[in-house]
PDB file of C-alpha atoms in Angstrom:
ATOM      1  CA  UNK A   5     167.110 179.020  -4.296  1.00 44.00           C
ATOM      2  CA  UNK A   6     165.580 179.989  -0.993  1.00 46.00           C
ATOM      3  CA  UNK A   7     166.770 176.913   1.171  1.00 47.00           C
ATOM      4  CA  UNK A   8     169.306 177.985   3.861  1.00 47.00           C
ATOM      5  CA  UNK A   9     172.705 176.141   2.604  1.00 49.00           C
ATOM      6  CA  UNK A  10     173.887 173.211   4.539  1.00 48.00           C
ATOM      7  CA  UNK A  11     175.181 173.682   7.544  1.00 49.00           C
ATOM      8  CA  UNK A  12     173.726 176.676   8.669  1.00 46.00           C
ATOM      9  CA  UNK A  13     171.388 176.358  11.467  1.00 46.00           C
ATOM     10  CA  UNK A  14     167.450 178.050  11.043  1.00 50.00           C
ATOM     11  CA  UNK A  15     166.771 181.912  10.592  1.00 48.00           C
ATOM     12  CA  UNK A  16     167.082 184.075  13.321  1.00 49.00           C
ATOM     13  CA  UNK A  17     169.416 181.530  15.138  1.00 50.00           C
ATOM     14  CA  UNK A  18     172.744 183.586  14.700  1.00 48.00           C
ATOM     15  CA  UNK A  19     175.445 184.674  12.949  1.00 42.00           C
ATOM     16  CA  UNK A  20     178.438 182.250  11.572  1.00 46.00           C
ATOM     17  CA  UNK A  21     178.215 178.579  12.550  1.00 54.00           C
ATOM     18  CA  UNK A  22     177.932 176.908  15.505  1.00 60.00           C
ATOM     19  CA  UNK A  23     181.136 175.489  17.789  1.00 61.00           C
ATOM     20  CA  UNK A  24     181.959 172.762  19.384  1.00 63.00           C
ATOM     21  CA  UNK A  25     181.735 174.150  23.216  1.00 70.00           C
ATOM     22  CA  UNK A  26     184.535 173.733  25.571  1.00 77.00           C
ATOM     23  CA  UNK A  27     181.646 173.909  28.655  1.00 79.00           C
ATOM     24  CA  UNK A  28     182.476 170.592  29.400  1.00 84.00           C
ATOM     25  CA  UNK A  29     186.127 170.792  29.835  1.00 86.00           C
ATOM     26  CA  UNK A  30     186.110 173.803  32.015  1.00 87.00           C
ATOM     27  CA  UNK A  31     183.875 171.341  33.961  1.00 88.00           C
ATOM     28  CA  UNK A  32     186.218 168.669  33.695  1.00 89.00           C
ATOM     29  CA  UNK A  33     189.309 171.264  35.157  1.00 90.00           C
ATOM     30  CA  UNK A  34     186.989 171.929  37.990  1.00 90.00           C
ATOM     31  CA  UNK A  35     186.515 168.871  39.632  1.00 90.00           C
ATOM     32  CA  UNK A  36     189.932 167.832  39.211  1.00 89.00           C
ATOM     33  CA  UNK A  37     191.700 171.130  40.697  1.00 90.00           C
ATOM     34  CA  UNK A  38     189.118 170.867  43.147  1.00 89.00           C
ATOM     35  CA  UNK A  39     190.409 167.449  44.204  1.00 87.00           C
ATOM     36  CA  UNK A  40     193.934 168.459  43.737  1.00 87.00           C
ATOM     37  CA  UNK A  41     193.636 171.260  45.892  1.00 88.00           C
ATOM     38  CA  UNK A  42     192.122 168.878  48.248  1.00 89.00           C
ATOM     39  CA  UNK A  43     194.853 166.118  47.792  1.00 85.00           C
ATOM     40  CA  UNK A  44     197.787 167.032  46.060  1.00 85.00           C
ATOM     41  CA  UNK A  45     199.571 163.638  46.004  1.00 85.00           C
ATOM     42  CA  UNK A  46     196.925 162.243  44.439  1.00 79.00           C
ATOM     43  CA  UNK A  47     197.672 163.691  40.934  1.00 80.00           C
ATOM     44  CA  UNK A  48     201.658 163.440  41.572  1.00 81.00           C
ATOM     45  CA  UNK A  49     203.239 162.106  38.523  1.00 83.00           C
ATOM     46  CA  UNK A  50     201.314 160.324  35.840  1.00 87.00           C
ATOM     47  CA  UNK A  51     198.222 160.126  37.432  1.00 86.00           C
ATOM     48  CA  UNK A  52     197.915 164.323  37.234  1.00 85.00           C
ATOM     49  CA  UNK A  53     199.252 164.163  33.676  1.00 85.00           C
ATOM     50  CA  UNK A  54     196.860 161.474  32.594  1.00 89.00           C
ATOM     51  CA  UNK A  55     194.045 163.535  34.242  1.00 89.00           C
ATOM     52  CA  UNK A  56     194.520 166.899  33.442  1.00 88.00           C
ATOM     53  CA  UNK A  57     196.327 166.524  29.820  1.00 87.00           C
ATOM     54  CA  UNK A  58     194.752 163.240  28.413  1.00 88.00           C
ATOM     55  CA  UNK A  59     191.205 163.877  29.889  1.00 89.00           C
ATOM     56  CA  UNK A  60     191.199 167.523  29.397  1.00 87.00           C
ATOM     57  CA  UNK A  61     191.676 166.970  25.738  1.00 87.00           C
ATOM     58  CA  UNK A  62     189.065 163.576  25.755  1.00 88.00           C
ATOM     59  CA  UNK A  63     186.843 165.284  27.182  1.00 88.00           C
ATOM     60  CA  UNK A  64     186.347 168.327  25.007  1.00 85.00           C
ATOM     61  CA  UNK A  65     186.669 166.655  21.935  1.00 86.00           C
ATOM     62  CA  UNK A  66     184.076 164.228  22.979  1.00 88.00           C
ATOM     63  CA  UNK A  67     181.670 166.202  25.379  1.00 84.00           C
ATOM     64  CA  UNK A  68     182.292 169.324  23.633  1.00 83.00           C
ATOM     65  CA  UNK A  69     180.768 167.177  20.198  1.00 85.00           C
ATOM     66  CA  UNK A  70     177.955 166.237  22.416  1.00 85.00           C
ATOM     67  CA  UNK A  71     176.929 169.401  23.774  1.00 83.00           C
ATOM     68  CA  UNK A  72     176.660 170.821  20.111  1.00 84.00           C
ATOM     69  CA  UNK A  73     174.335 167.976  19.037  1.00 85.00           C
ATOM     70  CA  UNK A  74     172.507 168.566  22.130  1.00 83.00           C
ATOM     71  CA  UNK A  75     171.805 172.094  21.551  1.00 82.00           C
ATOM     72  CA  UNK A  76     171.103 171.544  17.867  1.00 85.00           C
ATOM     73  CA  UNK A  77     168.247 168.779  19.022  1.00 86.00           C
ATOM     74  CA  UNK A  78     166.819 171.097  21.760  1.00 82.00           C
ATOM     75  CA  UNK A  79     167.081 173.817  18.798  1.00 82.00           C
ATOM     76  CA  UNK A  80     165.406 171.627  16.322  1.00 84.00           C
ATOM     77  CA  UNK A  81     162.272 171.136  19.466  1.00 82.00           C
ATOM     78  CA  UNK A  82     161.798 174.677  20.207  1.00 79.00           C
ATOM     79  CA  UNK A  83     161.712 175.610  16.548  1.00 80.00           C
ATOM     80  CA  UNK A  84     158.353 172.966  16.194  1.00 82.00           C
ATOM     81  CA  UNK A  85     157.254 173.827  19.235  1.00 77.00           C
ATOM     82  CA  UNK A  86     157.227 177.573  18.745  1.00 74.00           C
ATOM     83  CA  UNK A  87     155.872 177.272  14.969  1.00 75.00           C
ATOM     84  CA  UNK A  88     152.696 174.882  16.607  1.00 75.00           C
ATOM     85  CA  UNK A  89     152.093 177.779  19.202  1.00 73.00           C
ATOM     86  CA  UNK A  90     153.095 180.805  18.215  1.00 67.00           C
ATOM     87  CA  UNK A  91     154.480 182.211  14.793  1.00 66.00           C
ATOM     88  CA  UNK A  92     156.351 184.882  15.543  1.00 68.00           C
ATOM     89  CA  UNK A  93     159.597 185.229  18.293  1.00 69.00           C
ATOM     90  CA  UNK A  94     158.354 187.435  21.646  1.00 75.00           C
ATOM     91  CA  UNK A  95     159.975 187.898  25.286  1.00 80.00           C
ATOM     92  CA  UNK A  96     157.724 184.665  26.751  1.00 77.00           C
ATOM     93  CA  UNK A  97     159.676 182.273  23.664  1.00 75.00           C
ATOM     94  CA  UNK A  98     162.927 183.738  24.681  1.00 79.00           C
ATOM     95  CA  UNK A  99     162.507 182.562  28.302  1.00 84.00           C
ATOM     96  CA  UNK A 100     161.456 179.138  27.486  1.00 78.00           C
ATOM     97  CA  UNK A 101     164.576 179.367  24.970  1.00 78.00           C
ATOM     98  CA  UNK A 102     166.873 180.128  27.884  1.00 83.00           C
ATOM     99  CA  UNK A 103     165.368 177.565  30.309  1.00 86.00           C
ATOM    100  CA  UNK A 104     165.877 174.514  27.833  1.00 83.00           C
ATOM    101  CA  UNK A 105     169.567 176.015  27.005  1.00 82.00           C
ATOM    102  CA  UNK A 106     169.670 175.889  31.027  1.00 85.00           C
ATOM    103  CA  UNK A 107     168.271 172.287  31.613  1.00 87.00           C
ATOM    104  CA  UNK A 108     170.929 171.105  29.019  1.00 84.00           C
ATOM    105  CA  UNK A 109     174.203 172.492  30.324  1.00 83.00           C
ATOM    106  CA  UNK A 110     173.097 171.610  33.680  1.00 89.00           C
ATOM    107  CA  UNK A 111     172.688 167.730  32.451  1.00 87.00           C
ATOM    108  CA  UNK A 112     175.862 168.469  31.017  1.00 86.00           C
ATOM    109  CA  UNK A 113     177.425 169.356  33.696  1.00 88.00           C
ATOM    110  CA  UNK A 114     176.226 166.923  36.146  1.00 91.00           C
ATOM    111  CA  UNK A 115     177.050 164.168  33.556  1.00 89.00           C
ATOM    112  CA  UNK A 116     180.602 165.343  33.615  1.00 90.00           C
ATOM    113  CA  UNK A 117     181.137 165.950  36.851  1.00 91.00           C
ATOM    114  CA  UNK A 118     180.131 162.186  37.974  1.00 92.00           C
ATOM    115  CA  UNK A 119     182.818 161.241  34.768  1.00 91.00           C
ATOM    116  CA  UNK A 120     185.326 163.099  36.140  1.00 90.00           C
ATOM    117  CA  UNK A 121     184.740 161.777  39.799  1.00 90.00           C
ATOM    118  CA  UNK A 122     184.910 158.140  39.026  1.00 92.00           C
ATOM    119  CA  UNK A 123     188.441 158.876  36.859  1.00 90.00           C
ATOM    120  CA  UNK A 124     189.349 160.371  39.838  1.00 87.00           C
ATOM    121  CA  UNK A 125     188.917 157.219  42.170  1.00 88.00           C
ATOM    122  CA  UNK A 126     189.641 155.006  39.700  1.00 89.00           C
ATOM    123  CA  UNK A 127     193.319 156.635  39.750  1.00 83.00           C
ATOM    124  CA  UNK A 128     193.066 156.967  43.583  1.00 76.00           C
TER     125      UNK A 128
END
């Protein structure tokens, strides 16, 4: 009677459930405008459609599915963590919160960028 129903992450976590993030697309968008800026020509055609439409879409279905397990695991850490050292929420847990949230999206991040940049020279 007093379990949490499925799907809802642990107390105190939020309201509503969690969504897939689009972090990594906007990523994705990034480095490519930044190379199309650079080079138009290179995304004339097919090559820009296949990039921008195809991977776009990839790549937030996929990445955006990865960065909510990711968050969910790093969630599921700090929870044990925080209930072996302290049992109760202060300022200290929320920065340590906010530092693993950081570490993640900037794996993320980097991990999508250097996806992005080899689709871009393998289209090159």
């Amino acid at each position: 009677m007093g379990d949490a129903p499925s799907g809802e992450g642990p107390k105190g976590e939020g309201p509503g459930p969690e969504i897939v993030g689009v972090w990594p697309a906007a990523v994705w968008i990034v480095v490519g405008a930044g190379h199309y800026l650079n080079d138009p020509d290179h995304f004339a055609g097919w090559k820009g459609a296949l990039y921008f439409v195809l991977g776009t879409g990839l790549v937030a279905l996929i990445g955006g599915i990865a960065s909510l397990s990711a968050r969910r695991t790093v969630a599921g850490i700090q929870e044990r963590l925080l209930k072996e050292v302290r049992h109760r929420r202060d300022w200290a847990s929320w920065w340590v919160a906010l530092g693993l949230r950081g570490l993640v999206g900037l794996g993320e991040a980097v991990l999508v960028t250097l996806l992005a940049l080899s689709v871009v020279a393998k289209l090159g």
